[in-house]
PDB file of C-alpha atoms in Angstrom:
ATOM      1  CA  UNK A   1      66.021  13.877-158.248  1.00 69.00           C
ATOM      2  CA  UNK A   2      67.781  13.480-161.609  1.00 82.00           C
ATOM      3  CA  UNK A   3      68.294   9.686-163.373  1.00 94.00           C
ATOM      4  CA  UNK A   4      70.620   8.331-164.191  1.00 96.00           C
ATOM      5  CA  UNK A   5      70.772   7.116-168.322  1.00 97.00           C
ATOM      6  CA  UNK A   6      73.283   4.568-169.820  1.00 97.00           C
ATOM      7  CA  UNK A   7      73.455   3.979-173.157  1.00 97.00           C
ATOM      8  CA  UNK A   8      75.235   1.372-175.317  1.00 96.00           C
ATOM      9  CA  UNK A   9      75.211  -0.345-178.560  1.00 96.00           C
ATOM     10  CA  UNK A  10      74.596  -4.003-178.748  1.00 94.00           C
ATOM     11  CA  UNK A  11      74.932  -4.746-182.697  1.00 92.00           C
ATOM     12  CA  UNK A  12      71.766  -3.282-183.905  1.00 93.00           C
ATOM     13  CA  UNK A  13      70.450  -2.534-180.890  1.00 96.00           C
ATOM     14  CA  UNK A  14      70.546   0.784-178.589  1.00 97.00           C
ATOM     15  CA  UNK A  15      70.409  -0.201-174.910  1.00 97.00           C
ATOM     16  CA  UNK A  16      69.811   2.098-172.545  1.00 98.00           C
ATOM     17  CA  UNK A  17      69.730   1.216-168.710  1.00 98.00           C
ATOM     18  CA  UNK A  18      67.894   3.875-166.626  1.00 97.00           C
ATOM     19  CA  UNK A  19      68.558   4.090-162.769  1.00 97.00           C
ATOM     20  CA  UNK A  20      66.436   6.129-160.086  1.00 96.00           C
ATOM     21  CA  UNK A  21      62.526   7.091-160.843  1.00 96.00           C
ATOM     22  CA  UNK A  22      60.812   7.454-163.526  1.00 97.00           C
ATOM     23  CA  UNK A  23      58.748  10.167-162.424  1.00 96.00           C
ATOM     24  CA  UNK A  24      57.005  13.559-163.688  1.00 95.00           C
ATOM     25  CA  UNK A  25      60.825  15.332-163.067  1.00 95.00           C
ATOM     26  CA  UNK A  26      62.535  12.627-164.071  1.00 96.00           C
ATOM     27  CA  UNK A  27      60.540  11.554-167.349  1.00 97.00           C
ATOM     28  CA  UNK A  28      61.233  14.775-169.841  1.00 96.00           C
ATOM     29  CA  UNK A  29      65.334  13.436-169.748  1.00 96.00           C
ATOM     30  CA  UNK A  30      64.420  10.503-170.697  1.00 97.00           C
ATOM     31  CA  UNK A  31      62.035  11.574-173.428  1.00 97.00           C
ATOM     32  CA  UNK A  32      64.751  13.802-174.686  1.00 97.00           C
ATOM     33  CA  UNK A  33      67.186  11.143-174.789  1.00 97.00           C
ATOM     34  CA  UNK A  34      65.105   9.142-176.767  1.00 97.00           C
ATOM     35  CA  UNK A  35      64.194  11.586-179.295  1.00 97.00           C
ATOM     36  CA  UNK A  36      67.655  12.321-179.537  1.00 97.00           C
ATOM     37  CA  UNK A  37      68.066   8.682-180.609  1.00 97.00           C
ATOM     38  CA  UNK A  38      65.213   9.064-182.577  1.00 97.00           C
ATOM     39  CA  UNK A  39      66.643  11.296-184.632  1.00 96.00           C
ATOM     40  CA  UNK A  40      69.863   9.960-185.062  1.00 96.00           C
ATOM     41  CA  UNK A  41      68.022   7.187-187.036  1.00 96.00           C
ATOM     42  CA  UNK A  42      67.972   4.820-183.758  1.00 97.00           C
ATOM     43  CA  UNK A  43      65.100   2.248-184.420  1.00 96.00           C
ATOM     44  CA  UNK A  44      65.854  -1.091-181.917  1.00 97.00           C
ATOM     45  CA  UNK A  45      65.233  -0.533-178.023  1.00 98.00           C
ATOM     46  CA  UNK A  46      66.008  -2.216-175.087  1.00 97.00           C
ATOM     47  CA  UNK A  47      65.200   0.021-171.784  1.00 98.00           C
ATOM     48  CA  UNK A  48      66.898  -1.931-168.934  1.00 98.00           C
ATOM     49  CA  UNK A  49      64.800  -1.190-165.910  1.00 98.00           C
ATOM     50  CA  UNK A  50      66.485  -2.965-163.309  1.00 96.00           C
ATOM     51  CA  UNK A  51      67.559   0.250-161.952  1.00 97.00           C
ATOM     52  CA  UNK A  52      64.423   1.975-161.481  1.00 97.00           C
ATOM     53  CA  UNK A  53      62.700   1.929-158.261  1.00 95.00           C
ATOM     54  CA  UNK A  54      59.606   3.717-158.875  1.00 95.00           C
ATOM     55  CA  UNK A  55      57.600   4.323-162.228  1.00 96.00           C
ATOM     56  CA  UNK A  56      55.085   7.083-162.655  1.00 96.00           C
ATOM     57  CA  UNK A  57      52.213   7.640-164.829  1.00 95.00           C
ATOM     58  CA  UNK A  58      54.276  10.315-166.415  1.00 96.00           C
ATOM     59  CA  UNK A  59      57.215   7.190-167.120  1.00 96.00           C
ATOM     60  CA  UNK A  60      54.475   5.286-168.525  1.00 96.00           C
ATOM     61  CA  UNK A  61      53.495   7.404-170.876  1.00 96.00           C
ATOM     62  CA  UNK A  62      57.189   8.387-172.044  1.00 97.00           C
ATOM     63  CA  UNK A  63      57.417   4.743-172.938  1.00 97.00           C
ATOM     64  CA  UNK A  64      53.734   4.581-174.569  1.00 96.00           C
ATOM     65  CA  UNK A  65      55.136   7.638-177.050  1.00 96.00           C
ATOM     66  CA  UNK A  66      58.416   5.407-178.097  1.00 97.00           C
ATOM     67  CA  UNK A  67      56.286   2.737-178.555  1.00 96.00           C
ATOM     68  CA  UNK A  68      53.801   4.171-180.953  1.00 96.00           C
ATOM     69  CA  UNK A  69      56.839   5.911-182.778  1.00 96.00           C
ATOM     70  CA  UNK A  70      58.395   2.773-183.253  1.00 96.00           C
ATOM     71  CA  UNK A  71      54.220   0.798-184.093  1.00 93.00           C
ATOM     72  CA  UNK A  72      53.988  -0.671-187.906  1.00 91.00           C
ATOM     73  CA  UNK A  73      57.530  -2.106-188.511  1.00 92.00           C
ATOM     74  CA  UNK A  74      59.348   1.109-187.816  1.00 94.00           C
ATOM     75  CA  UNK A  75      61.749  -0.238-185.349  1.00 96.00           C
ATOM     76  CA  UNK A  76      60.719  -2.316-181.838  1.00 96.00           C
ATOM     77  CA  UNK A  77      61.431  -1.605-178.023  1.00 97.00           C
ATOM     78  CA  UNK A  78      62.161  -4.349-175.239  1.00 97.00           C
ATOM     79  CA  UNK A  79      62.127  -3.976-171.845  1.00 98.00           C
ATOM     80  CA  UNK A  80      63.875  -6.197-169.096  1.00 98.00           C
ATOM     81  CA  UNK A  81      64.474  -5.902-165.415  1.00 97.00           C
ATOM     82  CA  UNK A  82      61.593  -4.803-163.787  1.00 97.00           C
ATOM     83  CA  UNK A  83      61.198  -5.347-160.075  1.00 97.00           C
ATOM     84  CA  UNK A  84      58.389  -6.644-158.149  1.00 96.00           C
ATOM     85  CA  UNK A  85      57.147  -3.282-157.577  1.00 96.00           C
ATOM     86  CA  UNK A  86      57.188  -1.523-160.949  1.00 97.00           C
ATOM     87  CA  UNK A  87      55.529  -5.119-162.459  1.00 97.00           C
ATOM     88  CA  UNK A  88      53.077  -4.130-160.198  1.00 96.00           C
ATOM     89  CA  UNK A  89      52.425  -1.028-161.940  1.00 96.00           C
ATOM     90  CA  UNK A  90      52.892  -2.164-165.247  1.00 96.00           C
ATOM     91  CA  UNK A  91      49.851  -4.793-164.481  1.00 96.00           C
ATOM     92  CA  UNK A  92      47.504  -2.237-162.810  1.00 95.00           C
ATOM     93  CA  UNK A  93      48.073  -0.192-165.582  1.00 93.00           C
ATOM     94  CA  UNK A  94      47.518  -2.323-168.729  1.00 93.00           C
ATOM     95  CA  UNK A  95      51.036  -2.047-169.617  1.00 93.00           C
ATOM     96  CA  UNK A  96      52.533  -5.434-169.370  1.00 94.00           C
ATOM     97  CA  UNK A  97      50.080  -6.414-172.533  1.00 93.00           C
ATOM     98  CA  UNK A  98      51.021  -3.319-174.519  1.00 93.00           C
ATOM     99  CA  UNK A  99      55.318  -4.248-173.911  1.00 95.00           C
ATOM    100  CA  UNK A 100      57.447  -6.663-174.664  1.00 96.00           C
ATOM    101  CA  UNK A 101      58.817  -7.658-171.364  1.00 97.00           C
ATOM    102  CA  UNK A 102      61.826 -10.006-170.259  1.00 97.00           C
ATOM    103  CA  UNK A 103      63.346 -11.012-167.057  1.00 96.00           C
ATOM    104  CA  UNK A 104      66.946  -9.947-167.684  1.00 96.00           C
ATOM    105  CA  UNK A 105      69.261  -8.394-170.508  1.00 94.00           C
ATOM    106  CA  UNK A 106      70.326 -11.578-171.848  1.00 93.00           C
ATOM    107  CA  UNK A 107      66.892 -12.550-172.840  1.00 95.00           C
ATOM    108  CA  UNK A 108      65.964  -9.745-174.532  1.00 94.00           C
ATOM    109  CA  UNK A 109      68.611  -9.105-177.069  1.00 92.00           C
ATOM    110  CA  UNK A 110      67.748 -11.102-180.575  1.00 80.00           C
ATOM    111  CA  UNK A 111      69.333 -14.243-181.026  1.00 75.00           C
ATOM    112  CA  UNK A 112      72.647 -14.155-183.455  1.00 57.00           C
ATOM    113  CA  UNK A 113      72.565 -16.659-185.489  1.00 53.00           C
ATOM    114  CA  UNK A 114      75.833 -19.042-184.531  1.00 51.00           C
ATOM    115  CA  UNK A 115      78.785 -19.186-187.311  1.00 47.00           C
ATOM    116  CA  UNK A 116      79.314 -22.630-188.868  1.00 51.00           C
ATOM    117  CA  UNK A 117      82.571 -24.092-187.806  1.00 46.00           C
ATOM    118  CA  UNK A 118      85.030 -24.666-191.136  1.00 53.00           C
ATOM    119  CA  UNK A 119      85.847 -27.915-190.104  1.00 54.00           C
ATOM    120  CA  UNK A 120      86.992 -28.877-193.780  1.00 59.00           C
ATOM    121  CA  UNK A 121      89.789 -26.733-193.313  1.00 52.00           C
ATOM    122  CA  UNK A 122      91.080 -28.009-190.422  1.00 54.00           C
ATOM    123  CA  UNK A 123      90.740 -31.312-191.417  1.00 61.00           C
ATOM    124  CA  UNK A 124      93.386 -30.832-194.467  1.00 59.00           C
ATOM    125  CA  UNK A 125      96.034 -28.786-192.221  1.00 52.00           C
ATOM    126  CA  UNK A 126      95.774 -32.326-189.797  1.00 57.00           C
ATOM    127  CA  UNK A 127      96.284 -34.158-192.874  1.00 60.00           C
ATOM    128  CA  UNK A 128      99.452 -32.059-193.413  1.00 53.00           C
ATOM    129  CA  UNK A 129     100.769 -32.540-190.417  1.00 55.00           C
ATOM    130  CA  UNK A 130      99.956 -36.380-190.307  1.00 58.00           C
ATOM    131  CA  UNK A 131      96.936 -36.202-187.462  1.00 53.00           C
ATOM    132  CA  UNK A 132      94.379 -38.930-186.923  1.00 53.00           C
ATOM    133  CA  UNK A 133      91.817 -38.120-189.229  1.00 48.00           C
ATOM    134  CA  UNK A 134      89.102 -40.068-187.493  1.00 52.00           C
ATOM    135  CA  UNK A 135      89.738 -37.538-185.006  1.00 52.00           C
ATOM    136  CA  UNK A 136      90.002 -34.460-187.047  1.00 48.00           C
ATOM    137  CA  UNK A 137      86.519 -35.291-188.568  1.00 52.00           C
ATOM    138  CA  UNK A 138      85.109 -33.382-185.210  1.00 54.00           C
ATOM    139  CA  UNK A 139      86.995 -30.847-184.140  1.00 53.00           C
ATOM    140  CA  UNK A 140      87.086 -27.878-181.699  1.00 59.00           C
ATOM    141  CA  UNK A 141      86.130 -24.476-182.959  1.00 63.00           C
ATOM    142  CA  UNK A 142      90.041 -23.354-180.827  1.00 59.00           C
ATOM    143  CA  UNK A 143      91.470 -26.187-182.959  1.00 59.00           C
ATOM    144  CA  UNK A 144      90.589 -24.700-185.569  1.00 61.00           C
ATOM    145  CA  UNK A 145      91.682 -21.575-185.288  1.00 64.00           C
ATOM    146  CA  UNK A 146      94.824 -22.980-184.112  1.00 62.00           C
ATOM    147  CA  UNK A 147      94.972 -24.638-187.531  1.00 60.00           C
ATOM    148  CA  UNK A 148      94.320 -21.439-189.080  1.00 65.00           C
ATOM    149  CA  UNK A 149      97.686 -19.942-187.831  1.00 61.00           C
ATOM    150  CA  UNK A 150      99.489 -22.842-188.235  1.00 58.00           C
ATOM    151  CA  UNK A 151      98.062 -23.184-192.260  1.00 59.00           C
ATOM    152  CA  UNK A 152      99.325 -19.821-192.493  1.00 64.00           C
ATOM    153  CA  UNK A 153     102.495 -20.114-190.990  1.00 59.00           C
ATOM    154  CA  UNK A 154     103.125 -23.123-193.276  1.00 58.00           C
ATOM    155  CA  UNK A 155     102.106 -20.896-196.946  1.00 57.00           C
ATOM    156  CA  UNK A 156      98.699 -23.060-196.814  1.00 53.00           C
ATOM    157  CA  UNK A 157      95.723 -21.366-198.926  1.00 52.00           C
ATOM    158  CA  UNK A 158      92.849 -22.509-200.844  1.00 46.00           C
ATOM    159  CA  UNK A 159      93.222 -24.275-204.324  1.00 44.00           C
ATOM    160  CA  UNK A 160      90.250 -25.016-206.400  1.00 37.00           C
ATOM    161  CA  UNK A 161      91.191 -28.470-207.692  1.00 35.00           C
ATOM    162  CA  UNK A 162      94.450 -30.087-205.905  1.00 38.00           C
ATOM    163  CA  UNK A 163      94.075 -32.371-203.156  1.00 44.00           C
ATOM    164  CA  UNK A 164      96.355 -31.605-199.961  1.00 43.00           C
ATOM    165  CA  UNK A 165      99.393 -33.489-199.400  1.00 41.00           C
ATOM    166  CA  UNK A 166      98.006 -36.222-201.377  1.00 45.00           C
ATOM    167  CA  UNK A 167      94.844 -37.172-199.200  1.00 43.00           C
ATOM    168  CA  UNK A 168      91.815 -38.499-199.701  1.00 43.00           C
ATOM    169  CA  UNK A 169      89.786 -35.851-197.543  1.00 41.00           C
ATOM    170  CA  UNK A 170      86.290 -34.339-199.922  1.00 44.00           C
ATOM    171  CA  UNK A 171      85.838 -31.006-198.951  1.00 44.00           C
ATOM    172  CA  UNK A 172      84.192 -28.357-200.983  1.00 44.00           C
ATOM    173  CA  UNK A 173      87.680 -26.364-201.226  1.00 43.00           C
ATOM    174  CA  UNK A 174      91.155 -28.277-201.271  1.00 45.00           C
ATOM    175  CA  UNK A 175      94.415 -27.167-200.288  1.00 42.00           C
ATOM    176  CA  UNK A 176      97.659 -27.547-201.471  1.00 47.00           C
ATOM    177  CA  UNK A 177     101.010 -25.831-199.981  1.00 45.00           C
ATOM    178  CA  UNK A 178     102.333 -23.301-202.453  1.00 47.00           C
ATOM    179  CA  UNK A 179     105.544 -23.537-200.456  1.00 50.00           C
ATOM    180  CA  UNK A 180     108.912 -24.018-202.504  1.00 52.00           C
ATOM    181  CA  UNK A 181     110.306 -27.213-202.741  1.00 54.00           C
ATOM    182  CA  UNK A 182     113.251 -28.208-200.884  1.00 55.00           C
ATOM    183  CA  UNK A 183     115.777 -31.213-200.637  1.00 55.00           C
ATOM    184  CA  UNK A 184     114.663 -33.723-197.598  1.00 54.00           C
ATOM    185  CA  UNK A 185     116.297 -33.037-194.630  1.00 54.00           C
ATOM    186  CA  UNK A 186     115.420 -33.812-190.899  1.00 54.00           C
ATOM    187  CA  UNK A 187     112.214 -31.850-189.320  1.00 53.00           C
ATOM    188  CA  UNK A 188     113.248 -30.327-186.154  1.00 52.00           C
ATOM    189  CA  UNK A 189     112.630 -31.336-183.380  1.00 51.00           C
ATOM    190  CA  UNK A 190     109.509 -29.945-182.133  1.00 46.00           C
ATOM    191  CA  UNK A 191     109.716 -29.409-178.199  1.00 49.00           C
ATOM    192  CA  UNK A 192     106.701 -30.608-176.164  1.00 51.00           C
ATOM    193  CA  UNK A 193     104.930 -27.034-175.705  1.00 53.00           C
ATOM    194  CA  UNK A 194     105.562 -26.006-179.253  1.00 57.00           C
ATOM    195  CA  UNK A 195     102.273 -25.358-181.288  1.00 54.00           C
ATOM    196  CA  UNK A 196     102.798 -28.348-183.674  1.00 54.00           C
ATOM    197  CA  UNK A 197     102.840 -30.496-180.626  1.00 59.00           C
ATOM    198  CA  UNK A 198      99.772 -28.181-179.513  1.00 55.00           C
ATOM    199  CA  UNK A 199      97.826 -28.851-183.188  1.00 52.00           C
ATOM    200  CA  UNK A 200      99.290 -32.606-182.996  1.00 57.00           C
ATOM    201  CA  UNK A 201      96.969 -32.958-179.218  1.00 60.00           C
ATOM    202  CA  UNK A 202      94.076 -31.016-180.281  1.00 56.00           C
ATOM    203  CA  UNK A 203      93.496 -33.137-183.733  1.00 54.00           C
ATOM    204  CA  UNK A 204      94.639 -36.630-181.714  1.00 57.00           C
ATOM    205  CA  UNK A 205      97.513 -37.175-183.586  1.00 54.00           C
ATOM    206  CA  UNK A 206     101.111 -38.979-182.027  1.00 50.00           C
ATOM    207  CA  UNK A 207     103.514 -36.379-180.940  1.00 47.00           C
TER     208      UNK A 207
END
């Protein structure tokens, strides 16, 4: 009975989701999969198991060789899915202690660190467009990038010592609109779907 072998890349990571058993047939495609990785320079693991009904010594010992390939800071391997049964195995075996086992997928990939939200930024493109600063002081990562197109649209980019629009805001970076200037005339009128009156909501300004 062949098996089935899935493979994806998850940033650094090579994940490959077997389905089927993991038996004495089954175990040399997966072995030559991995060596395959192997020597394409692949050196993080995750095996998803969720698929795999039955495990074999023969399975076991595939996974013991990537394991030992991979010993001494060469590169890791994670497992995640196992059912009841091949847990089982795992235990009788010794197994679960030699592994680094997790419940599902999502637990087993390695934390990404989060991106810090640029709320300086945003805070001067309110300040353009007259928005409650009290309010722009914590803002949504979509307002944001809503104030990122908008800055853009409006010929907004970084200056290393003006203050924007004449504002009092301390960021580590100031803006100032490199726009050219024009005689005063009447803004038009913005309607009430338009994405000034979009920015205007999401920084709590009047529209």
């Amino acid at each position: 009975m062949a098996i089935e072998i899935q493979q994806e890349q998850l940033g650094s990571v090579r994940l490959l989701t077997l389905g089927g058993r993991l038996d004495t047939e089954t175990a040399v495609d997966v072995e030559l999969a991995l060596q395959d990785l192997l020597g394409a320079g692949e050196r993080e693991f995750l095996i998803d198991l969720s698929g795999i009904g039955y495990v074999s010594s023969a399975g076991l010992r595939v996974l013991l060789s990537l394991a030992k390939q991979l010993d001494g800071g060469k590169g890791s391997l994670r497992l995640c899915g196992l059912n009841p049964a091949v847990t089982q195995v795992f235990d009788v075996a010794g197994f679960s202690k030699l592994f680094a086992i997790f419940p599902d997928r999502a637990s087993a990939l390695p934390k990404q660190p989060q991106a810090k939200v640029d709320s300086s930024f945003a805070q001067t493109v309110a300040a353009l467009l007259g928005a409650n600063a009290a309010m722009a002081s914590s803002l949504k990562p979509e307002a944001i990038e809503l104030a990122r197109f908008v800055a853009i649209a409006l010929g907004v980019k970084p200056a290393a010592t003006a203050r924007a629009a004449g504002t009092s805001i301390k960021t580590p970076v100031q803006f100032k609109a490199v726009v050219a200037p024009k005689k005063a005339s009447a803004p038009p009128a913005a309607d009430s779907g338009g994405i000034f009156a979009k920015l205007r909501g999401l920084f709590g300004g009047k529209r």
